[in-house]
mmCIF file of C-alpha atoms in Angstrom:
data_model
loop_
_atom_site.group_PDB
_atom_site.id
_atom_site.type_symbol
_atom_site.label_atom_id
_atom_site.label_comp_id
_atom_site.label_asym_id
_atom_site.label_seq_id
_atom_site.Cartn_x
_atom_site.Cartn_y
_atom_site.Cartn_z
ATOM 1 C CA MET L 1 22.329 108.370 44.514
ATOM 2 C CA GLN L 2 20.721 108.187 41.122
ATOM 3 C CA ARG L 3 18.466 111.089 40.238
ATOM 4 C CA LEU L 4 15.701 110.960 37.678
ATOM 5 C CA ALA L 5 14.331 114.028 35.916
ATOM 6 C CA LEU L 6 11.643 114.050 33.249
ATOM 7 C CA ALA L 7 11.440 116.662 30.529
ATOM 8 C CA ALA L 8 9.366 117.039 27.378
ATOM 9 C CA LEU L 9 10.858 116.882 23.905
ATOM 10 C CA SER L 10 8.094 117.497 21.353
ATOM 11 C CA VAL L 11 5.955 114.345 21.442
ATOM 12 C CA LEU L 12 8.915 112.213 22.523
ATOM 13 C CA SER L 13 9.863 111.018 25.957
ATOM 14 C CA LEU L 14 13.126 112.520 27.192
ATOM 15 C CA LEU L 15 14.601 111.151 30.391
ATOM 16 C CA SER L 16 17.732 112.436 32.071
ATOM 17 C CA LEU L 17 19.703 110.086 34.314
ATOM 18 C CA GLY L 18 22.533 111.634 36.320
ATOM 19 C CA THR L 19 24.993 109.998 38.674
ATOM 20 C CA ALA L 20 27.458 112.717 39.532
ATOM 21 C CA GLU L 21 27.659 116.474 39.894
ATOM 22 C CA GLY L 22 29.597 118.142 37.127
ATOM 23 C CA ALA L 23 29.751 114.976 35.049
ATOM 24 C CA SER L 24 31.780 115.518 31.884
ATOM 25 C CA LEU L 25 30.077 112.929 29.691
ATOM 26 C CA ASN L 26 26.563 113.553 28.466
ATOM 27 C CA VAL L 27 25.192 110.674 26.375
ATOM 28 C CA GLY L 28 22.059 110.810 24.246
ATOM 29 C CA LEU L 29 20.293 107.583 23.276
ATOM 30 C CA ALA L 30 17.572 107.609 20.609
ATOM 31 C CA PHE L 31 15.462 104.454 20.335
ATOM 32 C CA ASP L 32 13.724 102.832 17.418
ATOM 33 C CA LEU L 33 10.074 101.786 17.717
ATOM 34 C CA GLY L 34 9.437 99.602 20.749
ATOM 35 C CA GLY L 35 11.458 101.669 23.180
ATOM 36 C CA ARG L 36 13.616 100.694 26.112
ATOM 37 C CA THR L 37 11.208 98.038 27.415
ATOM 38 C CA ASP L 38 10.827 96.027 24.177
ATOM 39 C CA ARG L 39 12.599 93.020 25.755
ATOM 40 C CA GLY L 40 14.908 93.047 22.763
ATOM 41 C CA PHE L 41 17.150 95.265 20.665
ATOM 42 C CA ASN L 42 16.252 98.650 22.181
ATOM 43 C CA GLN L 43 16.316 97.339 25.719
ATOM 44 C CA ALA L 44 19.750 95.809 25.219
ATOM 45 C CA ALA L 45 21.106 99.164 24.030
ATOM 46 C CA TYR L 46 19.551 100.885 27.030
ATOM 47 C CA GLU L 47 21.024 98.417 29.509
ATOM 48 C CA GLY L 48 24.505 98.822 28.027
ATOM 49 C CA ALA L 49 24.255 102.614 28.006
ATOM 50 C CA LYS L 50 22.911 102.761 31.540
ATOM 51 C CA ARG L 51 25.734 100.585 32.846
ATOM 52 C CA ALA L 52 28.417 102.626 31.093
ATOM 53 C CA VAL L 53 26.990 105.960 32.197
ATOM 54 C CA THR L 54 26.559 104.789 35.786
ATOM 55 C CA GLU L 55 30.180 103.658 35.910
ATOM 56 C CA SER L 56 31.525 106.809 34.280
ATOM 57 C CA GLY L 57 29.463 109.214 36.378
ATOM 58 C CA GLY L 58 27.898 110.842 33.348
ATOM 59 C CA THR L 59 24.344 111.605 32.312
ATOM 60 C CA LEU L 60 21.994 109.821 29.948
ATOM 61 C CA GLN L 61 19.172 111.381 27.950
ATOM 62 C CA LEU L 62 16.653 109.222 26.147
ATOM 63 C CA ALA L 63 14.475 110.006 23.149
ATOM 64 C CA GLU L 64 11.662 107.495 22.591
ATOM 65 C CA PRO L 65 9.459 107.660 19.499
ATOM 66 C CA LEU L 66 5.812 106.830 20.007
ATOM 67 C CA LYS L 67 5.113 106.184 16.321
ATOM 68 C CA LEU L 68 7.035 105.583 13.091
ATOM 69 C CA SER L 69 7.043 109.219 11.970
ATOM 70 C CA GLU L 70 8.851 110.208 15.181
ATOM 71 C CA VAL L 71 11.829 107.884 14.721
ATOM 72 C CA GLY L 72 14.960 110.037 14.485
ATOM 73 C CA GLN L 73 13.221 113.259 15.497
ATOM 74 C CA GLY L 74 14.873 113.411 18.904
ATOM 75 C CA ILE L 75 18.453 113.101 17.663
ATOM 76 C CA ALA L 76 19.019 116.752 16.717
ATOM 77 C CA GLY L 77 17.540 117.775 20.065
ATOM 78 C CA LEU L 78 19.856 115.457 21.965
ATOM 79 C CA ALA L 79 22.851 117.034 20.242
ATOM 80 C CA GLN L 80 21.557 120.551 20.885
ATOM 81 C CA THR L 81 21.073 119.862 24.600
ATOM 82 C CA GLY L 82 24.771 119.142 24.960
ATOM 83 C CA SER L 83 25.180 115.432 24.417
ATOM 84 C CA GLY L 84 28.804 114.883 23.477
ATOM 85 C CA LEU L 85 27.954 111.380 22.312
ATOM 86 C CA VAL L 86 24.643 110.569 20.599
ATOM 87 C CA ILE L 87 23.636 106.984 19.788
ATOM 88 C CA GLY L 88 20.810 106.031 17.445
ATOM 89 C CA VAL L 89 19.438 102.506 17.844
ATOM 90 C CA GLY L 90 18.553 100.813 14.563
ATOM 91 C CA PHE L 91 18.972 101.591 10.875
ATOM 92 C CA SER L 92 15.906 103.858 10.921
ATOM 93 C CA ASN L 93 17.867 106.387 12.979
ATOM 94 C CA ASN L 94 20.872 106.421 10.643
ATOM 95 C CA GLY L 95 19.790 109.308 8.435
ATOM 96 C CA ALA L 96 19.183 111.567 11.420
ATOM 97 C CA ILE L 97 22.475 110.482 13.010
ATOM 98 C CA SER L 98 24.438 111.328 9.850
ATOM 99 C CA ALA L 99 22.702 114.710 9.524
ATOM 100 C CA ALA L 100 23.294 115.614 13.177
ATOM 101 C CA ALA L 101 26.925 114.558 12.904
ATOM 102 C CA LYS L 102 27.449 116.936 10.004
ATOM 103 C CA ALA L 103 25.753 119.776 11.879
ATOM 104 C CA ASN L 104 27.681 119.129 15.120
ATOM 105 C CA PRO L 105 31.284 118.257 14.150
ATOM 106 C CA ALA L 106 32.555 118.616 17.730
ATOM 107 C CA ALA L 107 30.264 115.853 19.017
ATOM 108 C CA LYS L 108 30.449 112.112 18.390
ATOM 109 C CA PHE L 109 27.657 110.025 16.863
ATOM 110 C CA VAL L 110 26.925 106.311 16.686
ATOM 111 C CA THR L 111 24.376 104.181 14.831
ATOM 112 C CA VAL L 112 23.627 100.677 16.031
ATOM 113 C CA ASP L 113 23.080 98.346 13.048
ATOM 114 C CA ASP L 114 24.093 100.736 10.289
ATOM 115 C CA LEU L 115 27.061 102.804 9.120
ATOM 116 C CA PRO L 116 26.620 106.586 9.368
ATOM 117 C CA THR L 117 28.698 109.085 7.397
ATOM 118 C CA GLY L 118 31.267 111.537 8.689
ATOM 119 C CA PRO L 119 34.610 111.443 10.530
ATOM 120 C CA ASN L 120 32.850 111.843 13.882
ATOM 121 C CA THR L 121 30.650 108.763 13.433
ATOM 122 C CA VAL L 122 30.802 105.065 14.218
ATOM 123 C CA GLY L 123 28.608 102.164 13.086
ATOM 124 C CA LEU L 124 28.166 99.285 15.530
ATOM 125 C CA ARG L 125 27.358 96.335 13.301
ATOM 126 C CA PHE L 126 27.024 92.627 13.972
ATOM 127 C CA ARG L 127 27.676 89.366 12.189
ATOM 128 C CA GLU L 128 24.181 88.145 13.019
ATOM 129 C CA HIS L 129 24.479 85.371 10.449
ATOM 130 C CA GLU L 130 27.156 83.650 12.534
ATOM 131 C CA GLY L 131 25.029 83.357 15.669
ATOM 132 C CA SER L 132 21.970 82.536 13.581
ATOM 133 C CA PHE L 133 23.875 79.642 11.986
ATOM 134 C CA LEU L 134 24.275 78.120 15.453
ATOM 135 C CA ALA L 135 20.564 78.695 16.157
ATOM 136 C CA GLY L 136 19.693 76.971 12.880
ATOM 137 C CA TYR L 137 22.023 74.066 13.588
ATOM 138 C CA LEU L 138 20.373 73.553 16.975
ATOM 139 C CA ALA L 139 16.879 73.785 15.484
ATOM 140 C CA GLY L 140 17.749 71.312 12.748
ATOM 141 C CA LYS L 141 19.029 68.811 15.287
ATOM 142 C CA GLN L 142 16.109 69.166 17.697
ATOM 143 C CA SER L 143 13.115 69.509 15.371
ATOM 144 C CA ALA L 144 10.632 66.643 15.606
ATOM 145 C CA THR L 145 9.059 67.396 12.221
ATOM 146 C CA GLY L 146 12.032 68.566 10.174
ATOM 147 C CA ARG L 147 10.103 71.767 9.438
ATOM 148 C CA LEU L 148 11.464 75.041 10.772
ATOM 149 C CA GLY L 149 10.350 78.660 10.491
ATOM 150 C CA PHE L 150 11.910 82.121 10.302
ATOM 151 C CA ILE L 151 9.997 85.362 10.864
ATOM 152 C CA GLY L 152 11.779 88.577 9.951
ATOM 153 C CA GLY L 153 10.566 92.059 10.706
ATOM 154 C CA LEU L 154 11.442 93.646 7.384
ATOM 155 C CA ASN L 155 13.085 92.461 4.159
ATOM 156 C CA ILE L 156 16.342 94.384 4.612
ATOM 157 C CA PRO L 157 20.026 93.331 4.647
ATOM 158 C CA VAL L 158 20.417 93.146 8.423
ATOM 159 C CA ILE L 159 17.358 90.905 8.829
ATOM 160 C CA ASN L 160 18.375 88.815 5.850
ATOM 161 C CA ARG L 161 21.661 88.099 7.603
ATOM 162 C CA PHE L 162 19.647 86.481 10.400
ATOM 163 C CA LYS L 163 17.665 84.492 7.855
ATOM 164 C CA SER L 164 20.606 83.381 5.734
ATOM 165 C CA GLY L 165 22.608 82.203 8.715
ATOM 166 C CA PHE L 166 19.645 80.359 10.207
ATOM 167 C CA VAL L 167 18.755 78.547 6.974
ATOM 168 C CA ALA L 168 22.396 77.581 6.404
ATOM 169 C CA GLY L 169 22.673 76.262 9.958
ATOM 170 C CA VAL L 170 19.518 74.179 9.583
ATOM 171 C CA LYS L 171 20.813 72.659 6.346
ATOM 172 C CA PHE L 172 24.236 71.982 7.887
ATOM 173 C CA ALA L 173 22.575 69.946 10.643
ATOM 174 C CA CYS L 174 19.741 68.461 8.592
ATOM 175 C CA PRO L 175 20.050 68.620 4.779
ATOM 176 C CA ASN L 176 16.504 67.291 4.333
ATOM 177 C CA CYS L 177 14.862 69.784 6.671
ATOM 178 C CA GLN L 178 12.627 72.532 5.293
ATOM 179 C CA VAL L 179 12.607 76.188 6.340
ATOM 180 C CA ARG L 180 9.615 78.471 5.805
ATOM 181 C CA SER L 181 10.183 82.210 6.050
ATOM 182 C CA ALA L 182 7.999 85.303 6.169
ATOM 183 C CA TYR L 183 8.285 89.015 6.950
ATOM 184 C CA VAL L 184 6.008 90.967 9.255
ATOM 185 C CA GLY L 185 5.685 94.119 7.135
ATOM 186 C CA THR L 186 7.177 96.607 4.706
ATOM 187 C CA THR L 187 7.954 99.565 7.007
ATOM 188 C CA SER L 188 9.736 99.940 10.345
ATOM 189 C CA GLU L 189 6.389 99.373 12.048
ATOM 190 C CA ALA L 190 7.021 95.705 11.261
ATOM 191 C CA PHE L 191 9.273 95.616 14.321
ATOM 192 C CA ASN L 192 6.422 96.561 16.624
ATOM 193 C CA ASN L 193 3.498 94.458 15.366
ATOM 194 C CA PRO L 194 3.142 91.332 17.537
ATOM 195 C CA LYS L 195 -0.303 90.462 16.156
ATOM 196 C CA ALA L 196 1.018 90.187 12.613
ATOM 197 C CA ALA L 197 3.933 88.041 13.759
ATOM 198 C CA GLN L 198 1.547 85.807 15.688
ATOM 199 C CA SER L 199 -0.538 85.242 12.563
ATOM 200 C CA LEU L 200 2.572 84.289 10.607
ATOM 201 C CA ALA L 201 3.611 81.863 13.335
ATOM 202 C CA ALA L 202 0.142 80.282 13.397
ATOM 203 C CA ALA L 203 0.274 79.735 9.626
ATOM 204 C CA MET L 204 3.665 78.076 9.919
ATOM 205 C CA MET L 205 2.459 75.765 12.668
ATOM 206 C CA LYS L 206 -0.452 74.711 10.468
ATOM 207 C CA ASN L 207 2.241 73.525 8.075
ATOM 208 C CA SER L 208 3.818 71.363 10.813
ATOM 209 C CA VAL L 209 6.601 73.806 11.717
ATOM 210 C CA ASP L 210 7.618 73.084 15.309
ATOM 211 C CA ILE L 211 10.529 75.516 15.879
ATOM 212 C CA ILE L 212 10.393 79.169 14.791
ATOM 213 C CA TYR L 213 13.110 81.805 14.978
ATOM 214 C CA ALA L 214 12.084 85.462 14.901
ATOM 215 C CA ALA L 215 14.272 88.479 14.159
ATOM 216 C CA ALA L 216 11.527 91.065 14.359
ATOM 217 C CA GLY L 217 12.070 93.239 17.423
ATOM 218 C CA ALA L 218 9.008 93.603 19.634
ATOM 219 C CA SER L 219 6.958 91.738 17.029
ATOM 220 C CA GLY L 220 8.668 88.589 18.259
ATOM 221 C CA ASN L 221 6.398 88.701 21.283
ATOM 222 C CA GLY L 222 3.624 87.586 18.939
ATOM 223 C CA LEU L 223 5.562 84.418 18.133
ATOM 224 C CA ILE L 224 5.974 83.691 21.833
ATOM 225 C CA GLU L 225 2.252 84.186 22.368
ATOM 226 C CA GLN L 226 1.419 81.772 19.547
ATOM 227 C CA VAL L 227 3.699 79.108 21.027
ATOM 228 C CA ARG L 228 1.951 79.635 24.361
ATOM 229 C CA LEU L 229 -1.449 79.149 22.702
ATOM 230 C CA GLN L 230 -0.255 76.185 20.650
ATOM 231 C CA PRO L 231 2.416 74.436 22.730
ATOM 232 C CA CYS L 232 2.437 71.303 20.571
ATOM 233 C CA ILE L 233 1.722 69.815 17.165
ATOM 234 C CA ARG L 234 -0.501 66.726 17.032
ATOM 235 C CA ALA L 235 0.124 63.810 14.720
ATOM 236 C CA VAL L 236 -3.424 64.057 13.389
ATOM 237 C CA ASN L 237 -2.731 67.632 12.279
ATOM 238 C CA LEU L 238 0.492 66.959 10.382
ATOM 239 C CA VAL L 239 0.285 68.094 6.775
ATOM 240 C CA ARG L 240 0.707 65.668 3.905
ATOM 241 C CA GLY L 241 4.326 64.560 3.646
ATOM 242 C CA ALA L 242 5.216 65.465 7.235
ATOM 243 C CA ALA L 243 5.957 62.941 9.956
ATOM 244 C CA PHE L 244 7.471 62.922 13.417
ATOM 245 C CA ARG L 245 11.159 62.069 13.250
ATOM 246 C CA SER L 246 11.786 61.711 16.972
ATOM 247 C CA ASP L 247 10.432 62.349 20.459
ATOM 248 C CA ALA L 248 13.429 63.953 22.159
ATOM 249 C CA TYR L 249 11.399 65.331 25.060
ATOM 250 C CA GLN L 250 9.237 62.319 25.819
ATOM 251 C CA ASN L 251 10.651 61.890 29.320
ATOM 252 C CA LEU L 252 10.875 65.555 30.250
ATOM 253 C CA PRO L 253 8.369 66.597 32.978
ATOM 254 C CA LYS L 254 5.486 68.618 31.590
ATOM 255 C CA SER L 255 2.894 70.884 33.173
ATOM 256 C CA ALA L 256 -0.640 69.682 33.818
ATOM 257 C CA ALA L 257 -1.919 72.202 31.267
ATOM 258 C CA TYR L 258 0.444 70.844 28.612
ATOM 259 C CA GLN L 259 -0.489 67.256 29.340
ATOM 260 C CA LYS L 260 -4.159 68.112 29.039
ATOM 261 C CA SER L 261 -3.946 70.038 25.768
ATOM 262 C CA CYS L 262 -1.285 67.846 24.162
ATOM 263 C CA ALA L 263 -2.395 64.364 25.258
ATOM 264 C CA GLY L 264 -1.716 61.593 22.778
ATOM 265 C CA ASN L 265 0.766 61.570 19.911
ATOM 266 C CA SER L 266 2.152 65.097 19.811
ATOM 267 C CA ARG L 267 5.432 67.024 19.929
ATOM 268 C CA PRO L 268 6.184 70.371 21.612
ATOM 269 C CA THR L 269 6.622 73.642 19.750
ATOM 270 C CA PHE L 270 9.442 76.079 20.476
ATOM 271 C CA PHE L 271 10.520 79.620 19.723
ATOM 272 C CA ILE L 272 14.082 80.888 19.441
ATOM 273 C CA GLY L 273 14.478 84.336 20.950
ATOM 274 C CA VAL L 274 16.708 87.107 19.652
ATOM 275 C CA ASP L 275 18.904 90.011 20.778
ATOM 276 C CA VAL L 276 18.549 89.367 24.533
ATOM 277 C CA ASN L 277 18.014 86.165 26.519
ATOM 278 C CA GLN L 278 14.309 85.424 26.111
ATOM 279 C CA ASN L 279 14.475 81.784 27.266
ATOM 280 C CA ALA L 280 12.497 82.496 30.436
ATOM 281 C CA LEU L 281 9.551 83.768 28.372
ATOM 282 C CA GLY L 282 8.904 80.162 27.342
ATOM 283 C CA ASP L 283 8.384 79.051 30.937
ATOM 284 C CA PHE L 284 4.626 79.337 30.660
ATOM 285 C CA ASP L 285 3.814 77.537 33.931
ATOM 286 C CA LYS L 286 6.540 79.297 35.957
ATOM 287 C CA GLN L 287 8.075 75.944 36.859
ATOM 288 C CA VAL L 288 11.639 75.758 35.611
ATOM 289 C CA GLY L 289 11.696 71.969 36.011
ATOM 290 C CA THR L 290 8.970 71.331 33.437
ATOM 291 C CA LEU L 291 9.163 71.581 29.643
ATOM 292 C CA ASN L 292 10.183 75.073 28.572
ATOM 293 C CA HIS L 293 9.229 76.372 25.126
ATOM 294 C CA GLY L 294 12.151 78.761 24.624
ATOM 295 C CA LEU L 295 14.706 76.514 22.911
ATOM 296 C CA THR L 296 17.409 79.193 23.077
ATOM 297 C CA SER L 297 18.022 82.842 22.192
ATOM 298 C CA MET L 298 20.507 84.256 19.707
ATOM 299 C CA LEU L 299 22.211 86.933 21.747
ATOM 300 C CA LYS L 300 23.193 90.006 19.817
ATOM 301 C CA ARG L 301 25.332 91.809 22.338
ATOM 302 C CA VAL L 302 24.099 95.297 21.592
ATOM 303 C CA ASP L 303 24.531 96.015 25.287
ATOM 304 C CA THR L 304 28.229 95.168 25.134
ATOM 305 C CA ALA L 305 28.798 97.165 21.940
ATOM 306 C CA VAL L 306 27.023 100.272 23.277
ATOM 307 C CA TYR L 307 28.778 99.932 26.627
ATOM 308 C CA SER L 308 32.196 99.705 24.952
ATOM 309 C CA VAL L 309 31.804 102.794 22.765
ATOM 310 C CA ILE L 310 30.562 104.905 25.691
ATOM 311 C CA ARG L 311 33.368 103.613 27.914
ATOM 312 C CA ASP L 312 35.963 104.511 25.260
ATOM 313 C CA VAL L 313 34.657 108.081 25.036
ATOM 314 C CA ALA L 314 34.429 108.383 28.838
ATOM 315 C CA GLN L 315 38.055 107.276 29.127
ATOM 316 C CA ASP L 316 39.064 109.746 26.390
ATOM 317 C CA LEU L 317 40.528 107.005 24.218
ATOM 318 C CA PRO L 318 41.366 107.849 20.579
ATOM 319 C CA TRP L 319 38.227 108.026 18.460
ATOM 320 C CA ARG L 320 38.123 105.264 15.844
ATOM 321 C CA ALA L 321 35.558 106.268 13.254
ATOM 322 C CA GLY L 322 33.856 103.895 10.836
ATOM 323 C CA ASP L 323 32.671 100.314 11.124
ATOM 324 C CA ARG L 324 33.024 98.255 14.302
ATOM 325 C CA SER L 325 32.069 94.618 13.763
ATOM 326 C CA PHE L 326 30.935 92.126 16.412
ATOM 327 C CA GLY L 327 30.623 88.375 15.856
ATOM 328 C CA LEU L 328 31.449 84.965 17.320
ATOM 329 C CA SER L 329 35.187 85.676 17.467
ATOM 330 C CA ASN L 330 34.862 88.689 19.771
ATOM 331 C CA GLY L 331 31.754 87.833 21.786
ATOM 332 C CA GLY L 332 29.381 89.937 19.696
ATOM 333 C CA VAL L 333 26.892 87.087 19.158
ATOM 334 C CA SER L 334 26.213 83.784 20.924
ATOM 335 C CA LEU L 335 23.473 81.390 21.986
ATOM 336 C CA ALA L 336 21.900 81.624 25.440
ATOM 337 C CA PHE L 337 22.186 78.646 27.764
ATOM 338 C CA ASP L 338 20.630 78.734 31.228
ATOM 339 C CA GLN L 339 18.397 76.798 33.598
ATOM 340 C CA TYR L 340 15.428 77.261 31.277
ATOM 341 C CA ASN L 341 16.870 75.335 28.330
ATOM 342 C CA GLN L 342 19.387 73.085 30.082
ATOM 343 C CA ALA L 343 17.114 70.036 29.748
ATOM 344 C CA LEU L 344 16.256 70.847 26.115
ATOM 345 C CA ILE L 345 19.773 70.588 24.708
ATOM 346 C CA PRO L 346 21.597 67.272 25.220
ATOM 347 C CA ALA L 347 25.294 67.365 26.127
ATOM 348 C CA ALA L 348 26.240 65.854 22.761
ATOM 349 C CA VAL L 349 24.383 68.596 20.873
ATOM 350 C CA ARG L 350 25.990 71.271 23.032
ATOM 351 C CA ALA L 351 29.414 69.790 22.265
ATOM 352 C CA ASN L 352 28.596 69.787 18.559
ATOM 353 C CA LEU L 353 27.548 73.440 18.764
ATOM 354 C CA LYS L 354 30.915 74.293 20.287
ATOM 355 C CA ALA L 355 32.665 72.404 17.499
ATOM 356 C CA VAL L 356 30.610 74.183 14.829
ATOM 357 C CA GLU L 357 31.423 77.543 16.418
ATOM 358 C CA GLY L 358 35.115 76.637 16.126
ATOM 359 C CA LEU L 359 34.668 75.810 12.454
ATOM 360 C CA ILE L 360 33.166 79.264 11.878
ATOM 361 C CA THR L 361 35.750 81.252 13.826
ATOM 362 C CA SER L 362 38.613 79.343 12.200
ATOM 363 C CA GLY L 363 37.252 80.019 8.722
ATOM 364 C CA ALA L 364 36.658 76.355 7.931
ATOM 365 C CA VAL L 365 32.950 77.112 7.522
ATOM 366 C CA THR L 366 31.871 80.318 5.803
ATOM 367 C CA VAL L 367 28.408 81.473 6.840
ATOM 368 C CA PRO L 368 26.421 83.234 4.087
ATOM 369 C CA ALA L 369 25.358 86.759 4.918
ATOM 370 C CA LYS L 370 22.658 87.042 2.254
#
């Protein structure tokens, strides 16, 4: 039976999850802003850690920051309470991970999305640009206006990999398409500011952007909310120079609310989710058979990466310090296909996506990372 115990760690939330008496593996997991229920990056790490710890019979301690100044504060405490493996989620935790690794050479430390220093550290990093290229290719093929959008949390290398891959994918599918981009903020709080992301999405839609991809953590929820509030673009509102190229979803069943608010010459708007499968969040009427507004999600398998490193330590496999890279070739990134977007992506487009993926993994197409 699982047992839950709550303890206080300064102003952070520390949760201990145990599955076996005398468990040998004690894992500490420190989140970035947004926490384990952000429906994205942090949550994926939590799910992977929970699965690995449950299978191994170990324990899991969680440190959750409530504000930006608390990010990284729980890492030293996790190491001091006996965690033999401490994982920091996000680049903002990397400094604290590197410092704790130096102070605790007998323990092992991991940063998700950055490369810490020290022989007892590992960086779990992703080729986000590869999966984002596929997302851009799909958006370029399916856009009714030829105008796409990208919202990043922060102007940093990891987010720019998302952007670069997406823009390149759009251009590969549709050389004449345009891509507008914007960033939510200038600090890590940009990953937990849905209102700011919603404002950026609204501005893009005013410029006839009909598909927007966000790589902004919990801020991406603001994009989803804007698509819910503005589920279509009307012909009368198209900006100068914009025109509808197609009506790919003309015959797809639509909710009564959509038909009422989008009557006449209009085209639906879509978001592309990130990190975890967010397709279902675009099912605004809770009817899977009607038009869904989540075109797809670019899965960044943080859960798989975190699971694998914990499993390796639990099985006492040789420690391989340094960079561990995850991309299309090893299942580290992919697009999400399910019942929510099945009707949105024609079989021919899906086949083309598979072919493009093969071009990337074979090296025939090089995806820019910046």
